Every structure is written in structure tokens, then in C-alpha cells.
Tab-separated table of C-alpha atoms in Angstrom:
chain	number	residue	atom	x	y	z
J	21	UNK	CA	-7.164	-6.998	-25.818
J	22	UNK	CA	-8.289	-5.143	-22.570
J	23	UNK	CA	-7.908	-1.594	-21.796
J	24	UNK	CA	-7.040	-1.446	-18.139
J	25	UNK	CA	-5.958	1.783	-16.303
J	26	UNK	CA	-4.245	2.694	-13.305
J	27	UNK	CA	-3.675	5.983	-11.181
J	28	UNK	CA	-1.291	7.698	-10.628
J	29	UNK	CA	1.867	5.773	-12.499
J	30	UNK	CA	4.232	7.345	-9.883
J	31	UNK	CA	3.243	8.435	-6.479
J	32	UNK	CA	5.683	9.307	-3.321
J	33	UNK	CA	4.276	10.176	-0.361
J	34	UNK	CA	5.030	10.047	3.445
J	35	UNK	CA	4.626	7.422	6.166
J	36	UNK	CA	1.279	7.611	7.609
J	37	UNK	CA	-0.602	8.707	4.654
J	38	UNK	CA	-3.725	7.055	3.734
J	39	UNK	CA	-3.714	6.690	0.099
J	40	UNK	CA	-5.674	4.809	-2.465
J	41	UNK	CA	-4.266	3.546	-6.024
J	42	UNK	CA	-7.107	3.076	-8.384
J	43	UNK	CA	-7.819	0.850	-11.347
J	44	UNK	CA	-10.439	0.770	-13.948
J	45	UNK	CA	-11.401	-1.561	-17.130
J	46	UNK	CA	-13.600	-1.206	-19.908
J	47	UNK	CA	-14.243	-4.282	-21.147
J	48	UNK	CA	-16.548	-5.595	-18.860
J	49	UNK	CA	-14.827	-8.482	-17.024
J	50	UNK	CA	-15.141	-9.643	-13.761
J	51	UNK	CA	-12.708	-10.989	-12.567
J	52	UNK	CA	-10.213	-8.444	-11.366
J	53	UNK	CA	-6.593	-8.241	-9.460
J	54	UNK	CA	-3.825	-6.932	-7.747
J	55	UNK	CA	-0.433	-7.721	-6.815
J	56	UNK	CA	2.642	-6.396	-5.526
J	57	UNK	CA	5.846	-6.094	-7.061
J	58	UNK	CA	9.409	-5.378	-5.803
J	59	UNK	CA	11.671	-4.356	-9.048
J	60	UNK	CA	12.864	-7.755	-10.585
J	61	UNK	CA	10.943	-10.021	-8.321
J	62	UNK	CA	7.724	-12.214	-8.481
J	63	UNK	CA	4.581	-11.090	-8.435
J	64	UNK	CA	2.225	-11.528	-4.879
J	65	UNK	CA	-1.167	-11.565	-5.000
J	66	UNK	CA	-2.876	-8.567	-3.008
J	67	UNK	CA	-6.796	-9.232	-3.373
J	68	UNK	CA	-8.764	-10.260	-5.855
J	69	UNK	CA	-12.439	-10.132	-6.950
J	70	UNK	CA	-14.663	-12.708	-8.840
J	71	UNK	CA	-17.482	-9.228	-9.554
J	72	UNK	CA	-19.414	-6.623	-7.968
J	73	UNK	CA	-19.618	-7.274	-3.937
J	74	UNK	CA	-16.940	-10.103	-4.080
J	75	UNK	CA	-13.271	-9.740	-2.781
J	76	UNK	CA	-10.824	-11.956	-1.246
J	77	UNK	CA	-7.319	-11.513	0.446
J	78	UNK	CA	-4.748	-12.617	-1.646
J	79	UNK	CA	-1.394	-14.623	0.156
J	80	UNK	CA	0.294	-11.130	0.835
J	81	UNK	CA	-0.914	-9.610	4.022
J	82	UNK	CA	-0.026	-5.694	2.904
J	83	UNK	CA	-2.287	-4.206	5.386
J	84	UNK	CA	-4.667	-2.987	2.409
J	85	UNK	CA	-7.958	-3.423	2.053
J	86	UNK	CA	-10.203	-3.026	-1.710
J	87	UNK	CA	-13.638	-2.672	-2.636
J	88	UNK	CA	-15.702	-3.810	-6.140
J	89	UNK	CA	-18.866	-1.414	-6.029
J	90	UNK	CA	-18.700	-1.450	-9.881
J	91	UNK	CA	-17.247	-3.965	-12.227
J	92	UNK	CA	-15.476	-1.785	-14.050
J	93	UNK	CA	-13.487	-0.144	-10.788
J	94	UNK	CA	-11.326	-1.519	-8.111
J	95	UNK	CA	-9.513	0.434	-6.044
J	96	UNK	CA	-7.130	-0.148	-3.772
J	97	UNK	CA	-6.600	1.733	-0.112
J	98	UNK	CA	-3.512	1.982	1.955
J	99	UNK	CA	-4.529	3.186	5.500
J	100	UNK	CA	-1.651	4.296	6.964
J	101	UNK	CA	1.547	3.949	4.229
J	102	UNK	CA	4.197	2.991	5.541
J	103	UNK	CA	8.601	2.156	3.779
J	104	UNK	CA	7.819	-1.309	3.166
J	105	UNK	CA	4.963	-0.594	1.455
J	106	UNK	CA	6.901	0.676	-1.217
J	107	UNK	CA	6.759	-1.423	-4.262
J	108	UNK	CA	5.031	-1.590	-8.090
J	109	UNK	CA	1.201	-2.289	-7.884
J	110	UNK	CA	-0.278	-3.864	-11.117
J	111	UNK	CA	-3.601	-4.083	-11.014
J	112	UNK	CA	-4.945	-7.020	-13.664
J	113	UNK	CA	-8.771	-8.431	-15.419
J	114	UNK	CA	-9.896	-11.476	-16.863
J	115	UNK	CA	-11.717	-12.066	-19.294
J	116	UNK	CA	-15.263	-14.292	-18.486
J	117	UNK	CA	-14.585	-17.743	-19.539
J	118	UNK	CA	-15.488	-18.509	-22.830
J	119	UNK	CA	-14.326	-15.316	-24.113
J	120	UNK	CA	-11.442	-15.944	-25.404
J	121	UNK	CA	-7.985	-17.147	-23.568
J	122	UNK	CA	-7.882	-17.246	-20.213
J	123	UNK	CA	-5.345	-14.809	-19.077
J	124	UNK	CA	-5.130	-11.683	-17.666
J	125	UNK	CA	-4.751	-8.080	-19.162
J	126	UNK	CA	-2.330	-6.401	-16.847
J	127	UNK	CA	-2.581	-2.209	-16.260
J	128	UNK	CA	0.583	0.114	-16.793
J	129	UNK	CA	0.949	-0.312	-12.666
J	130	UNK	CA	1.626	2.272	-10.029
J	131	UNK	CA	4.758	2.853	-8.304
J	132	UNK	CA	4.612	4.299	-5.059
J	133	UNK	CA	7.518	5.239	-3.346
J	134	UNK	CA	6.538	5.954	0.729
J	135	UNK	CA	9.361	8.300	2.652
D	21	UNK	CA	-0.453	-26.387	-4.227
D	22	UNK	CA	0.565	-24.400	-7.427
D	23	UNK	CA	4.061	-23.920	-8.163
D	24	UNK	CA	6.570	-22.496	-11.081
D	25	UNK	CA	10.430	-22.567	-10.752
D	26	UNK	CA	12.196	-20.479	-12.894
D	27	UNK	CA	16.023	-21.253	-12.474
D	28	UNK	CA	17.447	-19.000	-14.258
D	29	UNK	CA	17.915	-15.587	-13.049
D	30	UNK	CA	19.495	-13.829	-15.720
D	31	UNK	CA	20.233	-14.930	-19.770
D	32	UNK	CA	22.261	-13.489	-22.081
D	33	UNK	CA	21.398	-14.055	-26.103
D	34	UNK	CA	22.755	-12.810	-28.824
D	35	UNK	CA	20.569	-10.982	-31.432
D	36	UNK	CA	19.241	-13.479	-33.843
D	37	UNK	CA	19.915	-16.240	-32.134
D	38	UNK	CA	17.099	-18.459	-30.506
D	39	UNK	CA	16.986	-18.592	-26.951
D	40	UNK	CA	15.215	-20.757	-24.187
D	41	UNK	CA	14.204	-19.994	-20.781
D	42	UNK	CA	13.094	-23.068	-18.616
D	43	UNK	CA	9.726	-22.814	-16.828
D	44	UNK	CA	8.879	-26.137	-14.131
D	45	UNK	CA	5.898	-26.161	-12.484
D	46	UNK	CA	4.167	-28.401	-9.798
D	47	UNK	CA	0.254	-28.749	-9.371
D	48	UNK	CA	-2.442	-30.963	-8.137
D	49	UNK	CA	-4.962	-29.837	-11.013
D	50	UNK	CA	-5.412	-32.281	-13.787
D	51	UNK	CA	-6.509	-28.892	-15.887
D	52	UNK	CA	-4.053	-26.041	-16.005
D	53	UNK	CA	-3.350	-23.351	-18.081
D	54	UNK	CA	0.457	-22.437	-18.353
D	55	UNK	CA	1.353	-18.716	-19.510
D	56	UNK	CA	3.938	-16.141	-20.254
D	57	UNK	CA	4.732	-12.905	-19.818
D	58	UNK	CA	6.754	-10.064	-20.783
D	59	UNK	CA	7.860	-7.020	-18.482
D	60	UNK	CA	9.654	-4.540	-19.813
D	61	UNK	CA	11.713	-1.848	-17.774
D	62	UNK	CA	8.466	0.144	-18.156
D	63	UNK	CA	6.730	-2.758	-16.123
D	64	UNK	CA	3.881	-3.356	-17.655
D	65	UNK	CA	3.208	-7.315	-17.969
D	66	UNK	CA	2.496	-8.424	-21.350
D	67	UNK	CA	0.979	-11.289	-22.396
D	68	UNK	CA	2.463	-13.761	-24.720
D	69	UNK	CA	1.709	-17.314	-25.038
D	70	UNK	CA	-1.099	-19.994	-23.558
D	71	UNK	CA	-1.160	-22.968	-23.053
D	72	UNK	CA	-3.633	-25.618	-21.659
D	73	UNK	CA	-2.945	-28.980	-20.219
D	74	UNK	CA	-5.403	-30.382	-22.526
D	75	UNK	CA	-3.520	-29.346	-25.734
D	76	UNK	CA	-1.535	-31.678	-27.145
D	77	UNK	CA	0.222	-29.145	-29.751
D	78	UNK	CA	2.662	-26.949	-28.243
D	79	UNK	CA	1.380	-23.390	-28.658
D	80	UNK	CA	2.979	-21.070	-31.120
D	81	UNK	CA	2.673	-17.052	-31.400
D	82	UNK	CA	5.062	-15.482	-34.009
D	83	UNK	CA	8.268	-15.495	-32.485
D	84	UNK	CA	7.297	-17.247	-30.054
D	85	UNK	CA	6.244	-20.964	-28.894
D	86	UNK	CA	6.211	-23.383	-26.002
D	87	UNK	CA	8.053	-26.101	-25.464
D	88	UNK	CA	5.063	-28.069	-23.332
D	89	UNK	CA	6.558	-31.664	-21.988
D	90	UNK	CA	3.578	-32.678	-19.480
D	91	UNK	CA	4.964	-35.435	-18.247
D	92	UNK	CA	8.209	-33.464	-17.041
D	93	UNK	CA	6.129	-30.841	-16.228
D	94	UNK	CA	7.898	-28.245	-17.986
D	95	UNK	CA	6.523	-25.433	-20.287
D	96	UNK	CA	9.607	-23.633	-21.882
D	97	UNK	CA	9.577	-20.535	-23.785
D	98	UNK	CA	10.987	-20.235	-27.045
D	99	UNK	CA	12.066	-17.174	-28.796
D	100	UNK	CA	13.297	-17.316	-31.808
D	101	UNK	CA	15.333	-14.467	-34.226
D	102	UNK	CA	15.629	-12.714	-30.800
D	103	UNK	CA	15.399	-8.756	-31.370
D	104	UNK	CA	16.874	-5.852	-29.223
D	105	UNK	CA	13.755	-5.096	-28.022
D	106	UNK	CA	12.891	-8.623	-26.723
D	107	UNK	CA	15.364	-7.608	-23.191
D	108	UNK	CA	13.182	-7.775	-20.901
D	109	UNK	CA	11.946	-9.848	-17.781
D	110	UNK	CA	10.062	-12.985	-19.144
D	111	UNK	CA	7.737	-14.698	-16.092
D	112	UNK	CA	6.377	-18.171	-16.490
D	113	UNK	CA	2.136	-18.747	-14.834
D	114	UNK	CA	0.138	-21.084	-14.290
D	115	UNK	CA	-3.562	-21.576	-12.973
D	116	UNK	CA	-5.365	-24.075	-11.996
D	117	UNK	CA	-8.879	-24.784	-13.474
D	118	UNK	CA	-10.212	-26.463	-10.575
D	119	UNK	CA	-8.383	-24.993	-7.453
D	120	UNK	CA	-9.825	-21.470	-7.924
D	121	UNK	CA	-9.015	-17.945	-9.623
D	122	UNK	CA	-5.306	-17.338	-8.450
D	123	UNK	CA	-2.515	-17.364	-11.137
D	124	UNK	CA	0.887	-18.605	-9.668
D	125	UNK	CA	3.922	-16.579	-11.177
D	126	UNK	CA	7.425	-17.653	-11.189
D	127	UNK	CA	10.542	-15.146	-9.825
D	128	UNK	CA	11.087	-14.278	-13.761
D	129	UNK	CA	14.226	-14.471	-16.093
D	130	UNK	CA	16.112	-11.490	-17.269
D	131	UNK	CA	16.951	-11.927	-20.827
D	132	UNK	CA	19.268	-9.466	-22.342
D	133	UNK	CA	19.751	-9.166	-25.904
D	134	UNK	CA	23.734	-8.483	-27.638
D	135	UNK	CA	23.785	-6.598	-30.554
């Protein structure tokens, strides 16, 4: 089982803001995620990364962008908030393959409410 | 193109009782991986269940298993002697192993468990 991490769990902020929602694992994998959530809905693919120095756009343009300087870290930025960026964020990892089953270890998510 | 259907929206169970929800998916992969997952009003995702394309044993995991009919292409969850605690949204995945790193979700069921 992974240990995955996001912060903060709850954030509300005003339009305009530039924020950044951050994620962490300790297990080393390196394949990492994030998607966007509205309460009850699907989940939509943000970005993800395959490791260090590799990201790619997910099919949900949300005017964010990430970075993967580490493996264990994988933040994600908001430049200028705005309402319809409010949503859950769940940030997720994957173990290499041929570690174990292929799925992925969700984090606790953030909620971000923008004003 | 990767696809999951969930049709039903909203299930109602009583507690004890065994209860399905319907998963359909459409790919172009001859190798797949099909999961489950559990979201609880807290909203963190939690994994459940696996299974590959190449398995020809539906997948069990305690209380629950999957119902896997490839040629229908339908991976139903099972849950069986369903608990209080099992109300939750359940959301059906699936990834390719040859179209890349994205996991398709479906738009969830939201099982509710009578006492």
C-alpha cells in the first residue's frame, strides 16, 4: 500500500490567486497523477508524469500547469484561480510494473473552494 | 478509445443482502486491466479489486469479486453481506496496456446501504 499525501485538504481562496496544491509519495513510484473532481462525478485527468522531467496534459484543459523535479513530489499550480476551478483534486501513484498490481494509490485529495 | 459506462446512478441495498453494480466498458486494447474503487463521503478513492483481460478466473477480494464476462465486455462488482459502512460511491476503471498510462473512470454508482 502507498502512502501518498496532499496539501492542504481544504483550501478557499479568491479569484485571481495563484495557488499551488502539492502532493508527495514515499514509495518510490513513478508514475504519478492528477485529476479533477466535481462532488459525485467522474474523475478527469489533469496531468500526469511517467518520472522525474516527464509530464503530459491530461484531457482536461484546467489552465494548470505541474512540474516532477523529484519523484517523490508533484505539485500542482493554479495561476490565476478562478469559480470554475473549484472542485476536489486527487492527486494518485503507480506502482512500477512488476511490483505488484497495477493500480493506483490515490491521496486524501484537496478541496479548493475559489470565491 | 477507452470507455466505461456505469448506468446506474444511484442503488439502494439492504444490509446483508448482496448487491451488483454493472460496469461496461469499450476498448481497442487486447490487454486491459479493469478496476474498482471506493469513495467515501471523505473522498478518498480506495482501491478494491483487479482484474486483467488475461485472467480467466474472476477476481475475488473478501467481500468482494468481479463478475468478468469478456466477451460482453462487462466487469461487474459484487458485494456480498453488504455492511453500513460499504455506502459509498463505487467507480468502475480500466487501462489499457498498450495505449499508454491513462486510466479511464466511469461517472460512479452511489450505493446506499438500509439498516
Amino acid at each position: 500500500e502507498a502512502d501518498i499525501y496532499q496539501t492542504p485538504r481544504y483550501l478557499v481562496i479568491g479569484t485571481g490567486k495563484k495557488i499551488t496544491l502539492e502532493c508527495s509519495q514515499t514509495m518510490g513510484h513513478d508514475k504519478m497523477y492528477w485529476y479533477q473532481q466535481d462532488p459525485g462525478m467522474e474523475l478527469h485527468l489533469i496531468h500526469y508524469s511517467y518520472g522525474v522531467n516527464s509530464t503530459e496534459k491530461g484531457d482536461l484543459s484546467s489552465e494548470s500547469t505541474v512540474s516532477r523535479i523529484r519523484t517523490e513530489h508533484f505539485p500542482l499550480t493554479l495561476e490565476s484561480a478562478r469559480p470554475s476551478h473549484t472542485s476536489q483534486y486527487l492527486c494518485a501513484s503507480r506502482l512500477p510494473p512488476g511490483q505488484g498490481i497495477d493500480t493506483q494509490y490515490f491521496g486524501p485529495g484537496t478541496r479548493l473552494t475559489v470565491l | 478509445a477507452q470507455k466505461i459506462t456505469q448506468t446506474q446512478p444511484g442503488m439502494f441495498v439492504q444490509e446483508k443482502e448482496a448487491v451488483t453494480l454493472d460496469c461496461t466498458y469499450d476498448t481497442s486494447d487486447q490487454s486491459y486491466g479493469l478496476f474498482w474503487y471506493k469513495q467515501p463521503s471523505s473522498g478518498e478513492m480506495i482501491f478494491l479489486i483487479y482484474q486483467g483481460s488475461y485472467d480467466e478466473q474472476n477476481a475475488t477480494e473478501g467481500r468482494y469479486s468481479l463478475n468478468f464476462q469478456k466477451a460482453r465486455k462487462s466487469a461487474n462488482l459484487v458485494i456480498s453481506a453488504s455492511q453500513l459502512g460499504d455506502s459509498a460511491m463505487y467507480f468502475c476503471a480500466m487501462r489499457g496496456f498498450f495505449t499508454g498510462n491513462q486510466f479511464y473512470f466511469g461517472t460512479g454508482t452511489s450505493l446506499t446501504v438500509i439498516p
